[in-house]
PDB file of C-alpha atoms in Angstrom:
ATOM      1  CA  UNK A  24      -0.028   0.065  -0.077  1.00 46.00           C
ATOM      2  CA  UNK A  25       2.845   2.341   0.866  1.00 50.00           C
ATOM      3  CA  UNK A  26       4.676   1.504  -2.395  1.00 52.00           C
ATOM      4  CA  UNK A  27       1.511   2.230  -4.428  1.00 50.00           C
ATOM      5  CA  UNK A  28       1.185   5.695  -2.907  1.00 50.00           C
ATOM      6  CA  UNK A  29       4.761   6.887  -3.560  1.00 50.00           C
ATOM      7  CA  UNK A  30       4.280   7.804  -7.293  1.00 54.00           C
ATOM      8  CA  UNK A  31       1.219   9.834  -6.422  1.00 51.00           C
ATOM      9  CA  UNK A  32       3.105  11.873  -3.872  1.00 51.00           C
ATOM     10  CA  UNK A  33       5.935  12.387  -6.289  1.00 50.00           C
ATOM     11  CA  UNK A  34       3.411  13.610  -8.868  1.00 50.00           C
ATOM     12  CA  UNK A  35       1.711  16.035  -6.435  1.00 52.00           C
ATOM     13  CA  UNK A  36       4.904  17.527  -4.987  1.00 54.00           C
ATOM     14  CA  UNK A  37       5.995  19.487  -8.237  1.00 59.00           C
ATOM     15  CA  UNK A  38       2.384  20.625  -8.662  1.00 65.00           C
ATOM     16  CA  UNK A  39       2.235  21.916  -5.084  1.00 60.00           C
ATOM     17  CA  UNK A  40       5.447  23.774  -5.630  1.00 60.00           C
ATOM     18  CA  UNK A  41       4.088  25.369  -8.828  1.00 65.00           C
ATOM     19  CA  UNK A  42       0.982  26.430  -7.163  1.00 64.00           C
ATOM     20  CA  UNK A  43       2.761  27.976  -4.227  1.00 59.00           C
ATOM     21  CA  UNK A  44       5.089  29.830  -6.542  1.00 60.00           C
ATOM     22  CA  UNK A  45       2.102  31.126  -8.556  1.00 65.00           C
ATOM     23  CA  UNK A  46       0.358  32.068  -5.411  1.00 61.00           C
ATOM     24  CA  UNK A  47       3.362  34.110  -3.999  1.00 61.00           C
ATOM     25  CA  UNK A  48       3.792  35.743  -7.458  1.00 64.00           C
ATOM     26  CA  UNK A  49       0.065  36.549  -7.704  1.00 66.00           C
ATOM     27  CA  UNK A  50       0.394  38.185  -4.281  1.00 60.00           C
ATOM     28  CA  UNK A  51       3.565  40.076  -5.229  1.00 62.00           C
ATOM     29  CA  UNK A  52       2.181  41.556  -8.437  1.00 66.00           C
ATOM     30  CA  UNK A  53      -0.156  43.942  -6.711  1.00 68.00           C
ATOM     31  CA  UNK A  54       2.596  44.937  -4.270  1.00 62.00           C
ATOM     32  CA  UNK A  55       5.009  45.741  -7.064  1.00 62.00           C
ATOM     33  CA  UNK A  56       2.222  47.652  -8.722  1.00 65.00           C
ATOM     34  CA  UNK A  57       1.423  49.665  -5.581  1.00 60.00           C
ATOM     35  CA  UNK A  58       5.129  50.454  -5.191  1.00 60.00           C
ATOM     36  CA  UNK A  59       5.241  51.714  -8.776  1.00 59.00           C
ATOM     37  CA  UNK A  60       2.052  53.789  -8.356  1.00 56.00           C
ATOM     38  CA  UNK A  61       3.563  55.235  -5.070  1.00 57.00           C
ATOM     39  CA  UNK A  62       6.617  56.149  -6.971  1.00 56.00           C
ATOM     40  CA  UNK A  63       4.721  57.966  -9.617  1.00 57.00           C
ATOM     41  CA  UNK A  64       2.643  59.721  -6.959  1.00 55.00           C
ATOM     42  CA  UNK A  65       5.910  60.893  -5.248  1.00 59.00           C
ATOM     43  CA  UNK A  66       7.299  62.035  -8.769  1.00 63.00           C
ATOM     44  CA  UNK A  67       4.051  64.013  -9.321  1.00 66.00           C
ATOM     45  CA  UNK A  68       4.304  65.584  -5.824  1.00 68.00           C
ATOM     46  CA  UNK A  69       7.892  66.529  -6.676  1.00 69.00           C
ATOM     47  CA  UNK A  70       6.802  68.121  -9.915  1.00 74.00           C
ATOM     48  CA  UNK A  71       4.003  70.130  -8.287  1.00 78.00           C
ATOM     49  CA  UNK A  72       6.559  71.173  -5.507  1.00 80.00           C
ATOM     50  CA  UNK A  73       9.024  72.260  -8.206  1.00 83.00           C
ATOM     51  CA  UNK A  74       6.433  74.388  -9.896  1.00 86.00           C
ATOM     52  CA  UNK A  75       5.301  76.035  -6.663  1.00 86.00           C
ATOM     53  CA  UNK A  76       8.923  76.676  -5.602  1.00 85.00           C
ATOM     54  CA  UNK A  77       9.941  78.061  -9.113  1.00 88.00           C
ATOM     55  CA  UNK A  78       6.738  80.357  -9.170  1.00 91.00           C
ATOM     56  CA  UNK A  79       7.379  81.523  -5.610  1.00 89.00           C
ATOM     57  CA  UNK A  80      11.091  82.433  -6.454  1.00 88.00           C
ATOM     58  CA  UNK A  81       9.852  84.153  -9.577  1.00 90.00           C
ATOM     59  CA  UNK A  82       7.450  86.283  -7.566  1.00 90.00           C
ATOM     60  CA  UNK A  83      10.277  87.161  -5.104  1.00 88.00           C
ATOM     61  CA  UNK A  84      12.503  88.118  -7.956  1.00 88.00           C
ATOM     62  CA  UNK A  85       9.798  90.212  -9.587  1.00 89.00           C
ATOM     63  CA  UNK A  86       9.231  92.085  -6.261  1.00 89.00           C
ATOM     64  CA  UNK A  87      12.936  92.876  -6.115  1.00 87.00           C
ATOM     65  CA  UNK A  88      13.046  94.064  -9.821  1.00 87.00           C
ATOM     66  CA  UNK A  89      10.036  96.440  -9.027  1.00 89.00           C
ATOM     67  CA  UNK A  90      11.650  97.783  -5.969  1.00 89.00           C
ATOM     68  CA  UNK A  91      14.931  98.260  -7.710  1.00 88.00           C
ATOM     69  CA  UNK A  92      13.251 100.409 -10.452  1.00 88.00           C
ATOM     70  CA  UNK A  93      10.983 102.292  -7.978  1.00 91.00           C
ATOM     71  CA  UNK A  94      14.278 103.361  -6.140  1.00 90.00           C
ATOM     72  CA  UNK A  95      15.863 104.199  -9.402  1.00 90.00           C
ATOM     73  CA  UNK A  96      12.895 106.393 -10.351  1.00 92.00           C
ATOM     74  CA  UNK A  97      13.074 108.167  -6.986  1.00 91.00           C
ATOM     75  CA  UNK A  98      16.841 108.814  -7.417  1.00 88.00           C
ATOM     76  CA  UNK A  99      16.620 110.006 -11.029  1.00 88.00           C
ATOM     77  CA  UNK A 100      13.474 112.256 -10.312  1.00 89.00           C
ATOM     78  CA  UNK A 101      15.278 113.824  -7.264  1.00 87.00           C
ATOM     79  CA  UNK A 102      18.402 114.445  -9.132  1.00 84.00           C
ATOM     80  CA  UNK A 103      16.452 116.005 -12.143  1.00 85.00           C
ATOM     81  CA  UNK A 104      14.760 118.341  -9.648  1.00 83.00           C
ATOM     82  CA  UNK A 105      18.183 119.738  -8.482  1.00 78.00           C
ATOM     83  CA  UNK A 106      18.823 120.998 -11.945  1.00 73.00           C
ATOM     84  CA  UNK A 107      18.156 124.707 -12.251  1.00 65.00           C
ATOM     85  CA  UNK A 108      18.322 126.763 -15.543  1.00 58.00           C
ATOM     86  CA  UNK A 109      22.093 126.979 -14.949  1.00 58.00           C
ATOM     87  CA  UNK A 110      22.460 123.319 -14.367  1.00 59.00           C
ATOM     88  CA  UNK A 111      22.054 122.417 -18.054  1.00 67.00           C
ATOM     89  CA  UNK A 112      25.358 123.877 -19.128  1.00 67.00           C
ATOM     90  CA  UNK A 113      28.938 123.920 -18.221  1.00 68.00           C
ATOM     91  CA  UNK A 114      30.503 122.835 -14.979  1.00 75.00           C
ATOM     92  CA  UNK A 115      27.210 122.597 -13.131  1.00 77.00           C
ATOM     93  CA  UNK A 116      25.979 119.914 -15.618  1.00 83.00           C
ATOM     94  CA  UNK A 117      29.100 117.848 -15.327  1.00 83.00           C
ATOM     95  CA  UNK A 118      28.910 118.040 -11.535  1.00 82.00           C
ATOM     96  CA  UNK A 119      25.427 116.723 -11.443  1.00 80.00           C
ATOM     97  CA  UNK A 120      26.096 113.754 -13.674  1.00 85.00           C
ATOM     98  CA  UNK A 121      29.331 112.977 -11.923  1.00 85.00           C
ATOM     99  CA  UNK A 122      27.567 112.893  -8.546  1.00 82.00           C
ATOM    100  CA  UNK A 123      24.823 110.909  -9.944  1.00 83.00           C
ATOM    101  CA  UNK A 124      27.187 108.261 -11.376  1.00 83.00           C
ATOM    102  CA  UNK A 125      29.018 108.022  -8.262  1.00 82.00           C
ATOM    103  CA  UNK A 126      25.887 107.377  -6.109  1.00 80.00           C
ATOM    104  CA  UNK A 127      24.441 104.753  -8.373  1.00 83.00           C
ATOM    105  CA  UNK A 128      26.838 101.875  -8.879  1.00 79.00           C
ATOM    106  CA  UNK A 129      24.889 100.175 -11.645  1.00 85.00           C
ATOM    107  CA  UNK A 130      25.308 103.027 -13.991  1.00 89.00           C
ATOM    108  CA  UNK A 131      27.673 102.843 -16.837  1.00 89.00           C
ATOM    109  CA  UNK A 132      27.126 106.471 -17.877  1.00 91.00           C
ATOM    110  CA  UNK A 133      25.042 109.506 -16.774  1.00 91.00           C
ATOM    111  CA  UNK A 134      24.390 112.386 -19.204  1.00 90.00           C
ATOM    112  CA  UNK A 135      22.077 115.282 -19.887  1.00 91.00           C
ATOM    113  CA  UNK A 136      20.335 115.889 -23.198  1.00 92.00           C
ATOM    114  CA  UNK A 137      19.102 119.240 -24.211  1.00 90.00           C
ATOM    115  CA  UNK A 138      15.673 120.260 -25.667  1.00 90.00           C
ATOM    116  CA  UNK A 139      17.154 119.954 -29.065  1.00 90.00           C
ATOM    117  CA  UNK A 140      18.306 116.336 -28.596  1.00 91.00           C
ATOM    118  CA  UNK A 141      21.916 117.148 -28.287  1.00 91.00           C
ATOM    119  CA  UNK A 142      24.028 115.711 -25.448  1.00 90.00           C
ATOM    120  CA  UNK A 143      25.152 118.710 -23.238  1.00 89.00           C
ATOM    121  CA  UNK A 144      27.342 116.730 -20.847  1.00 88.00           C
ATOM    122  CA  UNK A 145      28.309 113.139 -20.139  1.00 89.00           C
ATOM    123  CA  UNK A 146      29.997 111.297 -17.352  1.00 89.00           C
ATOM    124  CA  UNK A 147      31.857 109.160 -19.976  1.00 87.00           C
ATOM    125  CA  UNK A 148      33.826 111.329 -22.554  1.00 85.00           C
ATOM    126  CA  UNK A 149      31.967 111.391 -25.755  1.00 82.00           C
ATOM    127  CA  UNK A 150      33.614 111.191 -29.179  1.00 79.00           C
ATOM    128  CA  UNK A 151      32.344 114.658 -30.445  1.00 78.00           C
ATOM    129  CA  UNK A 152      28.729 115.917 -30.595  1.00 83.00           C
ATOM    130  CA  UNK A 153      26.174 113.276 -30.048  1.00 86.00           C
ATOM    131  CA  UNK A 154      22.291 113.561 -30.784  1.00 89.00           C
ATOM    132  CA  UNK A 155      19.632 111.585 -28.978  1.00 88.00           C
ATOM    133  CA  UNK A 156      17.019 112.392 -31.579  1.00 90.00           C
ATOM    134  CA  UNK A 157      17.373 108.933 -33.122  1.00 86.00           C
ATOM    135  CA  UNK A 158      17.407 107.146 -29.881  1.00 89.00           C
ATOM    136  CA  UNK A 159      14.143 105.056 -29.483  1.00 87.00           C
ATOM    137  CA  UNK A 160      13.058 106.828 -26.277  1.00 91.00           C
ATOM    138  CA  UNK A 161      13.563 110.421 -27.318  1.00 93.00           C
ATOM    139  CA  UNK A 162      10.067 111.081 -29.017  1.00 92.00           C
ATOM    140  CA  UNK A 163       8.296 109.307 -26.115  1.00 91.00           C
ATOM    141  CA  UNK A 164       9.795 111.357 -23.447  1.00 92.00           C
ATOM    142  CA  UNK A 165       9.602 114.628 -25.362  1.00 91.00           C
ATOM    143  CA  UNK A 166       5.935 114.252 -26.075  1.00 91.00           C
ATOM    144  CA  UNK A 167       5.072 112.650 -22.633  1.00 91.00           C
ATOM    145  CA  UNK A 168       7.752 113.892 -20.035  1.00 90.00           C
ATOM    146  CA  UNK A 169       7.564 111.364 -17.184  1.00 92.00           C
ATOM    147  CA  UNK A 170      10.097 108.919 -15.910  1.00 94.00           C
ATOM    148  CA  UNK A 171      10.667 106.228 -18.646  1.00 93.00           C
ATOM    149  CA  UNK A 172      12.432 102.984 -18.841  1.00 92.00           C
ATOM    150  CA  UNK A 173      13.689 102.499 -22.383  1.00 90.00           C
ATOM    151  CA  UNK A 174      14.475  99.441 -24.398  1.00 89.00           C
ATOM    152  CA  UNK A 175      17.879  97.546 -23.919  1.00 90.00           C
ATOM    153  CA  UNK A 176      20.311  98.440 -26.427  1.00 88.00           C
ATOM    154  CA  UNK A 177      24.155  98.426 -27.248  1.00 88.00           C
ATOM    155  CA  UNK A 178      25.241 101.912 -26.212  1.00 85.00           C
ATOM    156  CA  UNK A 179      26.681 104.298 -28.862  1.00 78.00           C
ATOM    157  CA  UNK A 180      29.170 105.927 -26.416  1.00 77.00           C
ATOM    158  CA  UNK A 181      30.362 102.828 -24.378  1.00 79.00           C
ATOM    159  CA  UNK A 182      29.681  99.949 -26.635  1.00 83.00           C
ATOM    160  CA  UNK A 183      28.115  97.789 -23.821  1.00 89.00           C
ATOM    161  CA  UNK A 184      24.553  96.617 -23.368  1.00 92.00           C
ATOM    162  CA  UNK A 185      22.603  99.124 -21.429  1.00 92.00           C
ATOM    163  CA  UNK A 186      19.046  99.813 -20.149  1.00 92.00           C
ATOM    164  CA  UNK A 187      18.484 103.611 -20.381  1.00 94.00           C
ATOM    165  CA  UNK A 188      16.287 105.207 -17.548  1.00 94.00           C
ATOM    166  CA  UNK A 189      15.224 108.734 -18.241  1.00 95.00           C
ATOM    167  CA  UNK A 190      13.866 111.587 -16.069  1.00 93.00           C
ATOM    168  CA  UNK A 191      12.554 114.674 -17.954  1.00 92.00           C
ATOM    169  CA  UNK A 192      14.044 118.038 -17.183  1.00 90.00           C
ATOM    170  CA  UNK A 193      11.856 121.264 -17.167  1.00 84.00           C
ATOM    171  CA  UNK A 194      12.792 124.868 -17.337  1.00 80.00           C
ATOM    172  CA  UNK A 195      11.342 127.763 -15.059  1.00 79.00           C
ATOM    173  CA  UNK A 196       8.152 127.826 -16.968  1.00 80.00           C
ATOM    174  CA  UNK A 197       7.617 124.085 -16.528  1.00 79.00           C
ATOM    175  CA  UNK A 198       8.221 123.389 -20.281  1.00 84.00           C
ATOM    176  CA  UNK A 199      10.281 120.395 -21.497  1.00 88.00           C
ATOM    177  CA  UNK A 200      13.892 121.311 -21.312  1.00 89.00           C
ATOM    178  CA  UNK A 201      15.729 118.036 -22.009  1.00 90.00           C
ATOM    179  CA  UNK A 202      16.333 114.719 -20.176  1.00 92.00           C
ATOM    180  CA  UNK A 203      18.528 113.272 -17.562  1.00 92.00           C
ATOM    181  CA  UNK A 204      19.717 109.893 -18.629  1.00 93.00           C
ATOM    182  CA  UNK A 205      21.207 107.037 -16.705  1.00 93.00           C
ATOM    183  CA  UNK A 206      22.646 104.172 -18.641  1.00 92.00           C
ATOM    184  CA  UNK A 207      22.359 100.967 -16.497  1.00 93.00           C
ATOM    185  CA  UNK A 208      24.953  98.351 -17.472  1.00 92.00           C
ATOM    186  CA  UNK A 209      23.094  95.185 -17.921  1.00 92.00           C
ATOM    187  CA  UNK A 210      25.879  92.835 -16.746  1.00 90.00           C
ATOM    188  CA  UNK A 211      26.025  94.796 -13.519  1.00 87.00           C
ATOM    189  CA  UNK A 212      22.260  94.659 -13.165  1.00 85.00           C
ATOM    190  CA  UNK A 213      22.455  90.859 -13.806  1.00 85.00           C
ATOM    191  CA  UNK A 214      24.780  90.456 -10.840  1.00 79.00           C
ATOM    192  CA  UNK A 215      22.297  92.290  -8.679  1.00 75.00           C
ATOM    193  CA  UNK A 216      19.231  90.341  -9.702  1.00 71.00           C
ATOM    194  CA  UNK A 217      21.275  87.064  -9.291  1.00 64.00           C
ATOM    195  CA  UNK A 218      21.658  87.702  -5.569  1.00 62.00           C
ATOM    196  CA  UNK A 219      18.018  88.214  -4.603  1.00 62.00           C
ATOM    197  CA  UNK A 220      18.048  85.408  -2.000  1.00 55.00           C
ATOM    198  CA  UNK A 221      17.997  82.600  -4.449  1.00 66.00           C
ATOM    199  CA  UNK A 222      19.948  79.394  -4.270  1.00 72.00           C
ATOM    200  CA  UNK A 223      23.132  79.466  -6.517  1.00 75.00           C
ATOM    201  CA  UNK A 224      21.834  76.611  -8.753  1.00 80.00           C
ATOM    202  CA  UNK A 225      18.638  78.501  -9.636  1.00 81.00           C
ATOM    203  CA  UNK A 226      18.692  80.504 -12.892  1.00 87.00           C
ATOM    204  CA  UNK A 227      17.191  84.029 -13.003  1.00 88.00           C
ATOM    205  CA  UNK A 228      16.515  85.618 -16.434  1.00 90.00           C
ATOM    206  CA  UNK A 229      14.773  88.891 -17.077  1.00 91.00           C
ATOM    207  CA  UNK A 230      13.593  89.549 -20.669  1.00 92.00           C
ATOM    208  CA  UNK A 231      11.537  92.039 -22.537  1.00 91.00           C
ATOM    209  CA  UNK A 232       8.268  91.310 -24.073  1.00 87.00           C
ATOM    210  CA  UNK A 233      10.239  90.631 -27.323  1.00 87.00           C
ATOM    211  CA  UNK A 234      12.305  87.957 -25.340  1.00 88.00           C
ATOM    212  CA  UNK A 235      15.485  90.025 -25.319  1.00 91.00           C
ATOM    213  CA  UNK A 236      17.611  89.239 -22.398  1.00 91.00           C
ATOM    214  CA  UNK A 237      17.935  92.206 -19.870  1.00 90.00           C
ATOM    215  CA  UNK A 238      19.648  90.291 -17.018  1.00 89.00           C
ATOM    216  CA  UNK A 239      20.722  86.699 -16.244  1.00 89.00           C
ATOM    217  CA  UNK A 240      22.164  85.389 -13.100  1.00 86.00           C
ATOM    218  CA  UNK A 241      24.512  82.935 -14.957  1.00 85.00           C
ATOM    219  CA  UNK A 242      26.752  83.691 -17.956  1.00 86.00           C
ATOM    220  CA  UNK A 243      25.371  87.368 -18.129  1.00 85.00           C
ATOM    221  CA  UNK A 244      28.396  88.556 -20.242  1.00 87.00           C
ATOM    222  CA  UNK A 245      27.518  86.286 -23.036  1.00 87.00           C
ATOM    223  CA  UNK A 246      23.777  86.264 -22.803  1.00 88.00           C
ATOM    224  CA  UNK A 247      22.508  89.779 -22.142  1.00 90.00           C
ATOM    225  CA  UNK A 248      21.115  91.338 -25.382  1.00 88.00           C
ATOM    226  CA  UNK A 249      20.492  87.944 -26.925  1.00 89.00           C
ATOM    227  CA  UNK A 250      17.088  86.480 -27.692  1.00 88.00           C
ATOM    228  CA  UNK A 251      15.425  83.654 -25.740  1.00 86.00           C
ATOM    229  CA  UNK A 252      14.259  80.678 -27.799  1.00 80.00           C
ATOM    230  CA  UNK A 253      10.565  80.280 -28.569  1.00 74.00           C
ATOM    231  CA  UNK A 254       8.303  78.825 -25.843  1.00 65.00           C
ATOM    232  CA  UNK A 255       8.544  75.046 -25.299  1.00 62.00           C
ATOM    233  CA  UNK A 256       4.752  74.582 -25.505  1.00 64.00           C
ATOM    234  CA  UNK A 257       4.561  73.265 -21.917  1.00 73.00           C
ATOM    235  CA  UNK A 258       3.761  76.867 -20.727  1.00 84.00           C
ATOM    236  CA  UNK A 259       0.725  76.775 -18.387  1.00 87.00           C
ATOM    237  CA  UNK A 260      -0.808  79.980 -16.996  1.00 89.00           C
ATOM    238  CA  UNK A 261      -1.877  79.503 -13.460  1.00 89.00           C
ATOM    239  CA  UNK A 262      -3.140  83.088 -13.006  1.00 88.00           C
ATOM    240  CA  UNK A 263      -3.099  86.036 -15.321  1.00 91.00           C
ATOM    241  CA  UNK A 264       0.546  87.019 -15.804  1.00 90.00           C
ATOM    242  CA  UNK A 265       2.005  83.949 -14.093  1.00 91.00           C
ATOM    243  CA  UNK A 266       3.009  80.728 -15.765  1.00 92.00           C
ATOM    244  CA  UNK A 267       4.829  77.439 -15.006  1.00 91.00           C
ATOM    245  CA  UNK A 268       6.686  75.471 -17.585  1.00 89.00           C
ATOM    246  CA  UNK A 269       9.284  72.816 -18.189  1.00 86.00           C
ATOM    247  CA  UNK A 270      12.056  72.923 -20.660  1.00 83.00           C
ATOM    248  CA  UNK A 271      15.835  73.247 -21.097  1.00 84.00           C
ATOM    249  CA  UNK A 272      17.699  76.558 -20.351  1.00 80.00           C
ATOM    250  CA  UNK A 273      20.046  78.016 -23.016  1.00 76.00           C
ATOM    251  CA  UNK A 274      22.839  75.575 -21.974  1.00 76.00           C
ATOM    252  CA  UNK A 275      20.371  72.538 -22.538  1.00 79.00           C
ATOM    253  CA  UNK A 276      19.875  71.850 -18.729  1.00 80.00           C
ATOM    254  CA  UNK A 277      16.322  70.606 -17.974  1.00 83.00           C
ATOM    255  CA  UNK A 278      14.582  72.926 -15.550  1.00 88.00           C
ATOM    256  CA  UNK A 279      11.061  73.727 -14.093  1.00 88.00           C
ATOM    257  CA  UNK A 280      10.255  77.313 -14.669  1.00 91.00           C
ATOM    258  CA  UNK A 281       8.201  79.945 -12.924  1.00 91.00           C
ATOM    259  CA  UNK A 282       7.387  82.961 -14.945  1.00 93.00           C
ATOM    260  CA  UNK A 283       5.959  86.194 -13.877  1.00 94.00           C
ATOM    261  CA  UNK A 284       5.114  89.301 -15.934  1.00 94.00           C
ATOM    262  CA  UNK A 285       6.002  92.758 -14.639  1.00 92.00           C
ATOM    263  CA  UNK A 286       5.762  96.290 -16.013  1.00 85.00           C
ATOM    264  CA  UNK A 287       6.734  97.409 -18.573  1.00 79.00           C
ATOM    265  CA  UNK A 288       5.728  94.103 -20.087  1.00 86.00           C
ATOM    266  CA  UNK A 289       8.916  92.143 -18.972  1.00 91.00           C
ATOM    267  CA  UNK A 290       8.884  88.533 -17.930  1.00 93.00           C
ATOM    268  CA  UNK A 291      10.934  87.129 -15.031  1.00 92.00           C
ATOM    269  CA  UNK A 292      11.867  83.525 -15.365  1.00 92.00           C
ATOM    270  CA  UNK A 293      13.367  81.527 -12.581  1.00 91.00           C
ATOM    271  CA  UNK A 294      14.543  78.060 -13.556  1.00 89.00           C
ATOM    272  CA  UNK A 295      14.823  75.276 -10.765  1.00 86.00           C
ATOM    273  CA  UNK A 296      17.231  72.425 -12.032  1.00 85.00           C
ATOM    274  CA  UNK A 297      15.338  69.113 -12.412  1.00 78.00           C
ATOM    275  CA  UNK A 298      18.234  67.177 -10.918  1.00 75.00           C
ATOM    276  CA  UNK A 299      17.663  68.684  -7.524  1.00 63.00           C
ATOM    277  CA  UNK A 300      13.908  68.339  -7.808  1.00 63.00           C
ATOM    278  CA  UNK A 301      13.279  64.831  -9.290  1.00 59.00           C
ATOM    279  CA  UNK A 302      16.533  63.150  -8.245  1.00 58.00           C
ATOM    280  CA  UNK A 303      15.765  62.471  -4.733  1.00 58.00           C
ATOM    281  CA  UNK A 304      12.212  61.297  -5.554  1.00 56.00           C
ATOM    282  CA  UNK A 305      13.351  59.065  -8.310  1.00 58.00           C
ATOM    283  CA  UNK A 306      16.004  57.556  -6.147  1.00 62.00           C
ATOM    284  CA  UNK A 307      13.658  56.874  -3.250  1.00 64.00           C
ATOM    285  CA  UNK A 308      11.056  55.335  -5.697  1.00 61.00           C
ATOM    286  CA  UNK A 309      13.688  53.107  -7.251  1.00 62.00           C
ATOM    287  CA  UNK A 310      15.001  52.078  -3.815  1.00 62.00           C
ATOM    288  CA  UNK A 311      11.540  50.999  -2.787  1.00 62.00           C
ATOM    289  CA  UNK A 312      10.965  49.147  -5.876  1.00 62.00           C
ATOM    290  CA  UNK A 313      14.189  47.367  -5.790  1.00 66.00           C
ATOM    291  CA  UNK A 314      13.569  46.334  -2.169  1.00 65.00           C
ATOM    292  CA  UNK A 315      10.109  45.073  -3.073  1.00 67.00           C
ATOM    293  CA  UNK A 316      11.458  43.045  -6.035  1.00 65.00           C
ATOM    294  CA  UNK A 317      14.124  41.474  -3.711  1.00 67.00           C
ATOM    295  CA  UNK A 318      11.578  40.471  -1.129  1.00 65.00           C
ATOM    296  CA  UNK A 319       9.345  38.928  -3.881  1.00 65.00           C
ATOM    297  CA  UNK A 320      12.297  37.140  -5.380  1.00 66.00           C
ATOM    298  CA  UNK A 321      13.276  35.719  -2.002  1.00 66.00           C
ATOM    299  CA  UNK A 322       9.679  34.697  -1.357  1.00 63.00           C
ATOM    300  CA  UNK A 323       9.365  32.718  -4.743  1.00 62.00           C
ATOM    301  CA  UNK A 324      12.811  31.164  -4.121  1.00 65.00           C
ATOM    302  CA  UNK A 325      11.712  30.015  -0.659  1.00 65.00           C
ATOM    303  CA  UNK A 326       8.300  28.848  -1.967  1.00 59.00           C
ATOM    304  CA  UNK A 327      10.187  26.771  -4.646  1.00 59.00           C
ATOM    305  CA  UNK A 328      12.341  24.945  -2.084  1.00 63.00           C
ATOM    306  CA  UNK A 329       9.621  24.609   0.605  1.00 58.00           C
ATOM    307  CA  UNK A 330       8.813  21.082  -0.508  1.00 52.00           C
ATOM    308  CA  UNK A 331      11.213  18.224  -0.885  1.00 49.00           C
ATOM    309  CA  UNK A 332      10.988  15.472  -3.450  1.00 47.00           C
TER     310      UNK A 332
END
């Protein structure tokens, strides 16, 4: 009787082993799927956190930019008010622009333009008589004499990229009598905007509505005055004037972007590097998945050897 039952036990043992392995595997598949889902969930949380951080940094930078130009307007207007009728010519004119250039470290040059558009005096020596009539901001300031921020340009006098800021001058009768002009050097401005309490690895770019770079926290010397590439198509407006996006920077590094519009139509871009955002989440997800797979493998291996022939 015992001899006749041996073949049946031998046949049932492999079957039980296969059934146990299949059972462990069936239980393991949902566990692996759950780990994969949690990994994706963590990845999405990291993405949302990156967008929130990038937009918050862009807001902070935008506030710094607006404060900077509010202070610039106050300084320029106050200096323009000090000019009397005698201040438009001779030594008084030179004294005013030299004082202004000394007080404002971002200026590459300071100059006074008369009502006819001719430069009356300049902190930086000019090569002969220079007229501002062809400068892009001249007609605007002459017809609407208020503080004005011009378009970035490569300066005729110094040959560097500047941002002109202009305060109108008036005579005793209150009529337009010229303009006090400050030429802010964009590279110096970039160094300032790049220090607005942002981590070193974050990238700050300030660009005009035409996507011309005004300031950049990294490689400013080679980037200011250049044009940004077209939008990546991932831009998503979260509120009017505020966007988030993903895409490479000018060097090809992948980043998550916060973008904020500020007067006069500029866009502040702050790029958070993806490596610092997704790297920890991806490493944690892969670690959990690897641990789960190891446990499943050991369970299947143990199940396969739990029965002896």
